[in-house]
N, CA, C and O atoms as a MOPAC input file, in Angstrom:
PM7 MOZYME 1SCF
protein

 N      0.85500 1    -1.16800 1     0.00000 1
 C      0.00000 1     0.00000 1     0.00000 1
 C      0.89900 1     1.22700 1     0.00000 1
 O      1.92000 1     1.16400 1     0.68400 1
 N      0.67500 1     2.17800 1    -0.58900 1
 C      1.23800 1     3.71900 1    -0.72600 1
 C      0.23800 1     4.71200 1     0.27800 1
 O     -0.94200 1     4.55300 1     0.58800 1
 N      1.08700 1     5.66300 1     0.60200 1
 C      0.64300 1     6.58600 1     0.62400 1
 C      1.09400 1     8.21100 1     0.04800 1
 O      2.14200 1     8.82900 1     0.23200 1
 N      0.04500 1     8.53900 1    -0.59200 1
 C      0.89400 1     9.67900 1    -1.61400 1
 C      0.75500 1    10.97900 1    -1.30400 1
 O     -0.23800 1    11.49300 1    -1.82000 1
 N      1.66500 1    11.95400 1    -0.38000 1
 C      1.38500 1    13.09500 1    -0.52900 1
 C      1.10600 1    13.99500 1    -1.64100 1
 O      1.78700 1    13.79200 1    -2.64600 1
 N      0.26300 1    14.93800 1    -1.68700 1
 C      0.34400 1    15.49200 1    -2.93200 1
 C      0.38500 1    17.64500 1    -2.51900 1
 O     -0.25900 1    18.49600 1    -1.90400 1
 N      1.19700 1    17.55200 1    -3.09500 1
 C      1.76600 1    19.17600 1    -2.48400 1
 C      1.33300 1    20.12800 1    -3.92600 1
 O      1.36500 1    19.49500 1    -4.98100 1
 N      0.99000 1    21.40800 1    -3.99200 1
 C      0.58500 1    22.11100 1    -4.95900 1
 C      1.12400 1    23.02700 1    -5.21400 1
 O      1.23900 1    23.93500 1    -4.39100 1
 N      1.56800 1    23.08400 1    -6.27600 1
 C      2.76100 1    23.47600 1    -7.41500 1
 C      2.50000 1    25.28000 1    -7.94400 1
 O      3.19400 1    25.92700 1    -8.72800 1
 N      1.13800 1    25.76400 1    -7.10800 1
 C      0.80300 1    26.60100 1    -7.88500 1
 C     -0.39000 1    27.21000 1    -7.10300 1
 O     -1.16300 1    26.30900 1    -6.77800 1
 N     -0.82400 1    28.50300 1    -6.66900 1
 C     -1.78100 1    28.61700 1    -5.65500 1
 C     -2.94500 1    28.19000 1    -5.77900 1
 O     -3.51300 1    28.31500 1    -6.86400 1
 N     -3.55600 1    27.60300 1    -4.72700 1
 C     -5.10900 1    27.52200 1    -4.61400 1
 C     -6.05600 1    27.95900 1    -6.29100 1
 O     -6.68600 1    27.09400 1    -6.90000 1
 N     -5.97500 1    29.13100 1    -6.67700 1
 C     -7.06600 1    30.02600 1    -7.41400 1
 C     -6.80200 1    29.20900 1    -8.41600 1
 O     -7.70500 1    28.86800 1    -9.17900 1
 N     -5.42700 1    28.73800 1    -8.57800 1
 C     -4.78300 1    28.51700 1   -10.25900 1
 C     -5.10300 1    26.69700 1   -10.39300 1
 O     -5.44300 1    26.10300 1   -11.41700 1
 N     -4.87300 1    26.12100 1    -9.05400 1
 C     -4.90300 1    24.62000 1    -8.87500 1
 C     -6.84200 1    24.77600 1    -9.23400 1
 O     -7.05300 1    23.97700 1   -10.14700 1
 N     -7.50400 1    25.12400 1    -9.04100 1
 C     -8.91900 1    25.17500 1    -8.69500 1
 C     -9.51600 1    24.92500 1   -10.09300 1
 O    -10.45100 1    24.18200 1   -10.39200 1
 N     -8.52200 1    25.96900 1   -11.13000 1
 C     -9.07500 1    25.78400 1   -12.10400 1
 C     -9.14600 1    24.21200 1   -12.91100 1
 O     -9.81300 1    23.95400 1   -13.91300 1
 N     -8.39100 1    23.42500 1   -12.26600 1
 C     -8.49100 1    22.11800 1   -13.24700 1
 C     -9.37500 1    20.70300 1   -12.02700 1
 O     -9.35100 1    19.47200 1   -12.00500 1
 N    -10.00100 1    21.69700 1   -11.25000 1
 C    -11.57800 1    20.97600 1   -10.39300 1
 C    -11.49600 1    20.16500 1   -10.61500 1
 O    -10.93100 1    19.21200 1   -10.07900 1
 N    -12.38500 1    20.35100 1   -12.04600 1
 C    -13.39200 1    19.47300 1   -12.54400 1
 C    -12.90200 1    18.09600 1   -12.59600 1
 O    -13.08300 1    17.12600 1   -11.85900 1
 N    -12.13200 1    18.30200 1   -13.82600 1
 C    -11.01100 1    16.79700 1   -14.43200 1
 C    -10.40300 1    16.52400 1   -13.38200 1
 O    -10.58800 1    15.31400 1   -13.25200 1
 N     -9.64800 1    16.95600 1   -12.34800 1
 C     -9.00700 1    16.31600 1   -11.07700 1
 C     -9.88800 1    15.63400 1   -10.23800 1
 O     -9.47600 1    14.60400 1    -9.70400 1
 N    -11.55000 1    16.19500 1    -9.92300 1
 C    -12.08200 1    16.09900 1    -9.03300 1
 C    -13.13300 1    14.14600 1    -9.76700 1
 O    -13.52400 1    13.26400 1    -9.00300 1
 N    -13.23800 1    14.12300 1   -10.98500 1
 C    -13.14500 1    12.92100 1   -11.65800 1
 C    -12.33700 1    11.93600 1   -11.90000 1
 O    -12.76000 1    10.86500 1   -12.33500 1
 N    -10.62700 1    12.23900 1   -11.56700 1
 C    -10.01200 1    11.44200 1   -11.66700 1
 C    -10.07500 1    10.15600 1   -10.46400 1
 O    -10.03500 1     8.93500 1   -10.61100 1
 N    -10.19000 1    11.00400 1    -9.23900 1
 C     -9.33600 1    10.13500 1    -8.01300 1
 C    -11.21200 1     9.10800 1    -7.84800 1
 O    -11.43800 1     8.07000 1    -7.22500 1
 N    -12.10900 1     9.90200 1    -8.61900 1
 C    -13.57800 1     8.93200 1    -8.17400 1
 C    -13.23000 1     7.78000 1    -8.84700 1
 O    -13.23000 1     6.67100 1    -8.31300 1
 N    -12.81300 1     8.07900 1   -10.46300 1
 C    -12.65000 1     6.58600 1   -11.31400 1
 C    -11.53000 1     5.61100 1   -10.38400 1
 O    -11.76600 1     4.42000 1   -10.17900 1
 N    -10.85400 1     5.98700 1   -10.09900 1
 C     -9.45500 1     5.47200 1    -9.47200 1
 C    -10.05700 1     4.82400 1    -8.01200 1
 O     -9.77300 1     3.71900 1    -7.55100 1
 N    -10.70400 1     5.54500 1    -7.59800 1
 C    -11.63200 1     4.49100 1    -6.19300 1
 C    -12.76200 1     3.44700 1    -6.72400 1
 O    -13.28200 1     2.68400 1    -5.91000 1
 N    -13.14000 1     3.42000 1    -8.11300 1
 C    -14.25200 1     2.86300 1    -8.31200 1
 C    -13.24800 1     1.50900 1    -8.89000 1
 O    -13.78500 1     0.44400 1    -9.19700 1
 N    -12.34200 1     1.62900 1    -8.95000 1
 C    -11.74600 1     0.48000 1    -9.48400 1
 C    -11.28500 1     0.04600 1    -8.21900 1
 O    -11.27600 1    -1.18400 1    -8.16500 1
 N    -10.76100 1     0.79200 1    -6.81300 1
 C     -9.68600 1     0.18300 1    -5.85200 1
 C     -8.75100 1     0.10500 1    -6.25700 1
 O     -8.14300 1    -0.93900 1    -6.02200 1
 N     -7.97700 1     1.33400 1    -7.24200 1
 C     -6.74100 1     1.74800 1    -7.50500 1
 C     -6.37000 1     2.37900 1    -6.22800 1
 O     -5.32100 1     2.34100 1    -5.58500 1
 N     -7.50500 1     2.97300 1    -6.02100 1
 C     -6.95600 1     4.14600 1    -4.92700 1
 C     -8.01500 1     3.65100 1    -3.53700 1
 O     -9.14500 1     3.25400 1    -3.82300 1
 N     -7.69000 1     3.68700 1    -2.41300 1
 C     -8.52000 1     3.28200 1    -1.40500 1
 C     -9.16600 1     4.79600 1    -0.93400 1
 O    -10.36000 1     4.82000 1    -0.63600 1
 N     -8.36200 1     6.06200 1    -0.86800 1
 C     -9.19600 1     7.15300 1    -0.19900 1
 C     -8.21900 1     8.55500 1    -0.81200 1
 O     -7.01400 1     8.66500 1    -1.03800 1
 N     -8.84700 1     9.07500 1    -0.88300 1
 C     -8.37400 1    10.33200 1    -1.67700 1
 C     -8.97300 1    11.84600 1    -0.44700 1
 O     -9.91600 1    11.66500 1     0.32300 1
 N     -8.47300 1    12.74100 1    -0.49300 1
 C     -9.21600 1    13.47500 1     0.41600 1
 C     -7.83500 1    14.99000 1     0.62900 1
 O     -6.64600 1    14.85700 1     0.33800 1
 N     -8.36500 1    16.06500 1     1.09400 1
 C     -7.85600 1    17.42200 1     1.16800 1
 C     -6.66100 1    17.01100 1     2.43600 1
 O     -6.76400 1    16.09900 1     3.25600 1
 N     -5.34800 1    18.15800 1     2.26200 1
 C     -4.72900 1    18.33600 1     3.43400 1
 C     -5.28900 1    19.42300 1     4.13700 1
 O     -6.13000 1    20.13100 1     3.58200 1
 N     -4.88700 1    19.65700 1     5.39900 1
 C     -5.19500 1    20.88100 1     6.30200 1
 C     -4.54900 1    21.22300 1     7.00000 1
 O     -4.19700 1    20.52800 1     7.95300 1
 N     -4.13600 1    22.45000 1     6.79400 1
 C     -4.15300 1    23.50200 1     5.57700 1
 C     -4.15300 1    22.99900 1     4.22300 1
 O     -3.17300 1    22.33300 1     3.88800 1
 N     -5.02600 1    23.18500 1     3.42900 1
 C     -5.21800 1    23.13800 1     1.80600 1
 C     -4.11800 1    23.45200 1     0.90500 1
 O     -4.42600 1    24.12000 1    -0.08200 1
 N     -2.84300 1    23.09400 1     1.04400 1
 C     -1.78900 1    23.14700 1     0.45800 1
 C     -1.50000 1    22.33500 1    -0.59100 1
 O     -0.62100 1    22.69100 1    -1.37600 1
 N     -2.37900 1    20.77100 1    -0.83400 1
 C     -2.38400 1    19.40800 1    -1.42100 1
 C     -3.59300 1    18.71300 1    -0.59500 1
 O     -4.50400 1    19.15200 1     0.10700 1
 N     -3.07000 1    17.09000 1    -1.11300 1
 C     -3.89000 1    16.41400 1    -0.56300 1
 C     -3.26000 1    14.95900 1    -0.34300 1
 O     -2.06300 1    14.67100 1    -0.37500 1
 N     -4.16800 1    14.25000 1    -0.15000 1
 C     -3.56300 1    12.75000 1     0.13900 1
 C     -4.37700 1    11.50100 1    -0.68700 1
 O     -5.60500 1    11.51500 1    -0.77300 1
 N     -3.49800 1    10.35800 1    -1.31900 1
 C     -3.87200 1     9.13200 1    -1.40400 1
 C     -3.43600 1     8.28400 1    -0.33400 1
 O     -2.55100 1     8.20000 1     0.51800 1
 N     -4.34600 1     7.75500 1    -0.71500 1
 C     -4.11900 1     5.96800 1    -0.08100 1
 C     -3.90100 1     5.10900 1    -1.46600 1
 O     -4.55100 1     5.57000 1    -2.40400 1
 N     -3.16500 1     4.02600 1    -1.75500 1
 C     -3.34800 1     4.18900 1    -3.26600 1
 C     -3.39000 1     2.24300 1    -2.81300 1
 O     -2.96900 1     1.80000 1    -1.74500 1
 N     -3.88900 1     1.54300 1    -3.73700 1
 C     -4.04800 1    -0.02800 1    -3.65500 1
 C     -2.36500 1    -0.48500 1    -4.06500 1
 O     -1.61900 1     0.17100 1    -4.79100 1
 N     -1.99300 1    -1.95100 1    -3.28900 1
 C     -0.73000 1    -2.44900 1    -3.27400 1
 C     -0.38800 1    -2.54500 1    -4.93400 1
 O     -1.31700 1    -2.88900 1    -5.66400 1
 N      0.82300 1    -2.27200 1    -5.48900 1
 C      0.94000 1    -2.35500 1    -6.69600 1
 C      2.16000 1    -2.14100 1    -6.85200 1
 O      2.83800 1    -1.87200 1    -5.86100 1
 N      2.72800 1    -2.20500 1    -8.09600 1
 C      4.60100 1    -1.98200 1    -8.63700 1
 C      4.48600 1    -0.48600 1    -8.29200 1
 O      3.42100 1     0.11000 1    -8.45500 1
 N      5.51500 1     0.07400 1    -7.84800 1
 C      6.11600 1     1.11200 1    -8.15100 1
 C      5.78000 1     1.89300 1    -9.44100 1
 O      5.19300 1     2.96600 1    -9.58500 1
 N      6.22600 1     1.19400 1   -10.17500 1
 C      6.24300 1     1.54000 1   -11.32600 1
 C      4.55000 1     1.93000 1   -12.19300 1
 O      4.27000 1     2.88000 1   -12.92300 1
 N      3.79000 1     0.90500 1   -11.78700 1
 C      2.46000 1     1.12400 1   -12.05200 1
 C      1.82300 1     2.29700 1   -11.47600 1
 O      0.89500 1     2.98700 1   -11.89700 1
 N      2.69200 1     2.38900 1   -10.17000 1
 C      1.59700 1     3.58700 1    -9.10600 1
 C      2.34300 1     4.56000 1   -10.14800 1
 O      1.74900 1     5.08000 1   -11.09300 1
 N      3.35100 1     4.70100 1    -9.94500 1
 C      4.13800 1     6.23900 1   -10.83500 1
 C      3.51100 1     6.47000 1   -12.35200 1
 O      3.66700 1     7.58200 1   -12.85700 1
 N      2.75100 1     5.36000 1   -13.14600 1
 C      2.09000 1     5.88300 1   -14.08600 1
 C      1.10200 1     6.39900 1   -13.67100 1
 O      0.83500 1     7.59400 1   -13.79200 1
 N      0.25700 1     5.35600 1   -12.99200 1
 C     -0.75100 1     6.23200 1   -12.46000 1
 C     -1.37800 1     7.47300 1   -12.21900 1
 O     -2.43300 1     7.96300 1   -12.62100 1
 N     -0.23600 1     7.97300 1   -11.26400 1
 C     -0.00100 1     9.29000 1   -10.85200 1
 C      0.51700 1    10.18500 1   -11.78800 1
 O      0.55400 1    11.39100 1   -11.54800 1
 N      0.98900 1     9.62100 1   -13.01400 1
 C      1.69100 1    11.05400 1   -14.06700 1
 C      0.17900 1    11.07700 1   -14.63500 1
 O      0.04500 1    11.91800 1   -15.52400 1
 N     -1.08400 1    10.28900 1   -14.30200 1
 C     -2.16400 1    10.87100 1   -15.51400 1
 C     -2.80600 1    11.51800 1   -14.50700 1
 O     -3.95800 1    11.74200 1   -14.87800 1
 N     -2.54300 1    12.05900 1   -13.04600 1
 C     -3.40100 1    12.95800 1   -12.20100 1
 C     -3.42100 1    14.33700 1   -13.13700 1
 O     -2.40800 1    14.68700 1   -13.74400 1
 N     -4.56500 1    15.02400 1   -13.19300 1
 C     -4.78300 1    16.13600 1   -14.01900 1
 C     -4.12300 1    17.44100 1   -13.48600 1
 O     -3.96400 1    18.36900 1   -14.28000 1
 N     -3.74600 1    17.56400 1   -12.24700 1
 C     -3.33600 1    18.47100 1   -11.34900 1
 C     -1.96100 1    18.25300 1   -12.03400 1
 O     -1.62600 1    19.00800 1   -12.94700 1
 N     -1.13600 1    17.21900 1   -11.61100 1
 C      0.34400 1    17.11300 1   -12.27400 1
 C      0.37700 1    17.12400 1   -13.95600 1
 O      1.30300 1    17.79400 1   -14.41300 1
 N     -0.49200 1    16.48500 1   -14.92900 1
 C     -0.30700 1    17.05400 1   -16.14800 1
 C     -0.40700 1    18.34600 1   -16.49200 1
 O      0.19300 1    18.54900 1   -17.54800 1
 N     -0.93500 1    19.34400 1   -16.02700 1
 C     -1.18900 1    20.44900 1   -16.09900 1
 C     -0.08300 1    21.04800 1   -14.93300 1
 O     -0.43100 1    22.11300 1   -14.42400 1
 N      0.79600 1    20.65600 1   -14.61500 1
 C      1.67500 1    21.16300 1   -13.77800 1
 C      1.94400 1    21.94400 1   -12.07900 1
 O      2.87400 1    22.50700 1   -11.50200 1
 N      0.73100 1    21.61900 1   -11.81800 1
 C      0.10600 1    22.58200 1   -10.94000 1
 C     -0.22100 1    21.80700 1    -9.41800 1
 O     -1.09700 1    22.09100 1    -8.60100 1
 N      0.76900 1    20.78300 1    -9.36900 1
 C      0.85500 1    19.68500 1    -8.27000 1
 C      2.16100 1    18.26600 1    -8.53000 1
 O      2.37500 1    17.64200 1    -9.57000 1
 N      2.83400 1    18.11600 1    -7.18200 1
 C      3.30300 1    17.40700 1    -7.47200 1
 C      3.52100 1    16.14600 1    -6.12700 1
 O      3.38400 1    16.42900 1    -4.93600 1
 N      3.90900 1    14.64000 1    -6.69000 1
 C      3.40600 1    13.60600 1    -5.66100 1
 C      4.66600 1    13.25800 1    -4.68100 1
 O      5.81800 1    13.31700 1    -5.11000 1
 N      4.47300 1    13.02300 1    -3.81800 1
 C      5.39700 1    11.99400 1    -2.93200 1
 C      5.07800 1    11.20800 1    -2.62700 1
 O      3.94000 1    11.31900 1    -2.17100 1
 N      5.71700 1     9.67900 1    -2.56600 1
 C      4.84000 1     8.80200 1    -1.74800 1
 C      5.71900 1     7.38400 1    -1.07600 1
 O      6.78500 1     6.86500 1    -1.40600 1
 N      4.95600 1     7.14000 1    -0.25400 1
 C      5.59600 1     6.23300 1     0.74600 1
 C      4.62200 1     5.14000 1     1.09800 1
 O      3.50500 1     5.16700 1     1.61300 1
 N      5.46400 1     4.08300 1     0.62100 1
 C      5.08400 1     2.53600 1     0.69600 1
 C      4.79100 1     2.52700 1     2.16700 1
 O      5.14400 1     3.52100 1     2.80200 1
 N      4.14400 1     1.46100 1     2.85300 1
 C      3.66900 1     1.07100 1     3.41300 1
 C      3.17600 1    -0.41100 1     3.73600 1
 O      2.65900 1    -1.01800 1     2.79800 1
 N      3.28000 1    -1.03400 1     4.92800 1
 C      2.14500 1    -2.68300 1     5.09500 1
 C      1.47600 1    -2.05000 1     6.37800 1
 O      1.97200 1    -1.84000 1     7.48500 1
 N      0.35700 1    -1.83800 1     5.96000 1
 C     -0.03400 1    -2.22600 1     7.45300 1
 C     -0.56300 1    -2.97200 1     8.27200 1
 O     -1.47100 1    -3.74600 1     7.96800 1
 N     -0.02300 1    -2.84200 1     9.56800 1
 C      0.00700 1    -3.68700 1    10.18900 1
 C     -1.49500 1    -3.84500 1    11.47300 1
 O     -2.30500 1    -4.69000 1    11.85400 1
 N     -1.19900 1    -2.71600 1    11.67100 1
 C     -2.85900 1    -2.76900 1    12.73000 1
 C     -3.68600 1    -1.64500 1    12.15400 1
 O     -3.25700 1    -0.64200 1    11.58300 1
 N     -5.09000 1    -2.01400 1    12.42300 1
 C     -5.97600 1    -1.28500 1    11.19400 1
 C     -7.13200 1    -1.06900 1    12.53000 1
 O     -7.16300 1    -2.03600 1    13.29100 1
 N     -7.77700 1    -0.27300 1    12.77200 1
 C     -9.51300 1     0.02100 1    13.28800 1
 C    -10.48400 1    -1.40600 1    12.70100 1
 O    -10.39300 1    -2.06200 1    11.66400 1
 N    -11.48100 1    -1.51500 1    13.97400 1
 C    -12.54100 1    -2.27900 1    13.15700 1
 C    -13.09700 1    -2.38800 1    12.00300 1
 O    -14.09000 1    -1.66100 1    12.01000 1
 N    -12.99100 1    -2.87300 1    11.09000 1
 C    -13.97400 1    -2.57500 1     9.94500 1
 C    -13.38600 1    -2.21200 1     8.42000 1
 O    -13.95300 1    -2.22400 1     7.32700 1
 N    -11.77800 1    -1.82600 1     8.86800 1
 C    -10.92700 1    -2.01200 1     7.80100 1
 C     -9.66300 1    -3.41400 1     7.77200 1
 O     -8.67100 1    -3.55900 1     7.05700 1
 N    -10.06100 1    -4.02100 1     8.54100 1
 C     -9.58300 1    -5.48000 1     7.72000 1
 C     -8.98900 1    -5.69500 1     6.70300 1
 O     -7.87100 1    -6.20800 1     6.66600 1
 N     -9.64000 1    -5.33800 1     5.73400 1
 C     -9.22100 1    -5.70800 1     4.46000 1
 C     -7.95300 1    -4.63800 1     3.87500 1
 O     -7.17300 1    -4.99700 1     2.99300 1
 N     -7.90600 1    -3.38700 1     4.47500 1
 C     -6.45800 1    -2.99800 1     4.63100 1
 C     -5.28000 1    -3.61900 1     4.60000 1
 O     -4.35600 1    -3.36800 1     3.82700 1
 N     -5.30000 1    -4.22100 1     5.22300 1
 C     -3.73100 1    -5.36500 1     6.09700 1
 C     -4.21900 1    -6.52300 1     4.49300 1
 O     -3.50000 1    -7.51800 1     4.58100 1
 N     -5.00400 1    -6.62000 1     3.40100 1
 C     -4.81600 1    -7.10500 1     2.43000 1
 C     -4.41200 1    -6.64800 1     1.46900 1
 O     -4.37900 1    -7.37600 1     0.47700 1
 N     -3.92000 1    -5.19300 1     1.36300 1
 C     -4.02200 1    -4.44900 1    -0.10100 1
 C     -2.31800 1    -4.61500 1    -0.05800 1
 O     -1.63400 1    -4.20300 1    -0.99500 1

């Protein structure tokens, strides 16, 4: 499992403008369980994945088709992960 910081390349007003297409990407990407949870940082500087167990290499394509980073205006970090103890009800965590 990953987890991907995502830091923004470009202020708020300017990141905002590519909403739409960003705000569609990370839904398709959960509807498959590419991505387990997508969601804002706070302070609104970026945001965060959870992203499903996968190559390196697969997550890093992945992430070059985020609309925020094609358009230049965000960029990712991210850090592997197993985890190991999870809350009730996410179980299936400690499988991805």
């Amino acid at each position: 499992m990953f987890m991907v910081a995502v830091t923004y390349a470009a202020s708020v007003d300017v990141v905002d403008r590519f909403g739409p297409a960003h705000g569609d990407w990370p839904k398709q990407l959960i509807s498959q369980r590419l991505l387990l949870a997508a969601g804002r940082q706070i302070p609104l500087t970026g945001g965060v994945y959870l992203a499903s167990e996968m190559s390196t290499e697969d997550l890093s394509r992945l992430l070059a088709t985020d609309p925020h980073v094609l358009n230049g205006v965000a960029a990712h970090s991210v850090v592997g992960f197993t985890p190991l103890l999870v809350a009730a009800g996410l179980e299936d965590l400690k499988d991805q």
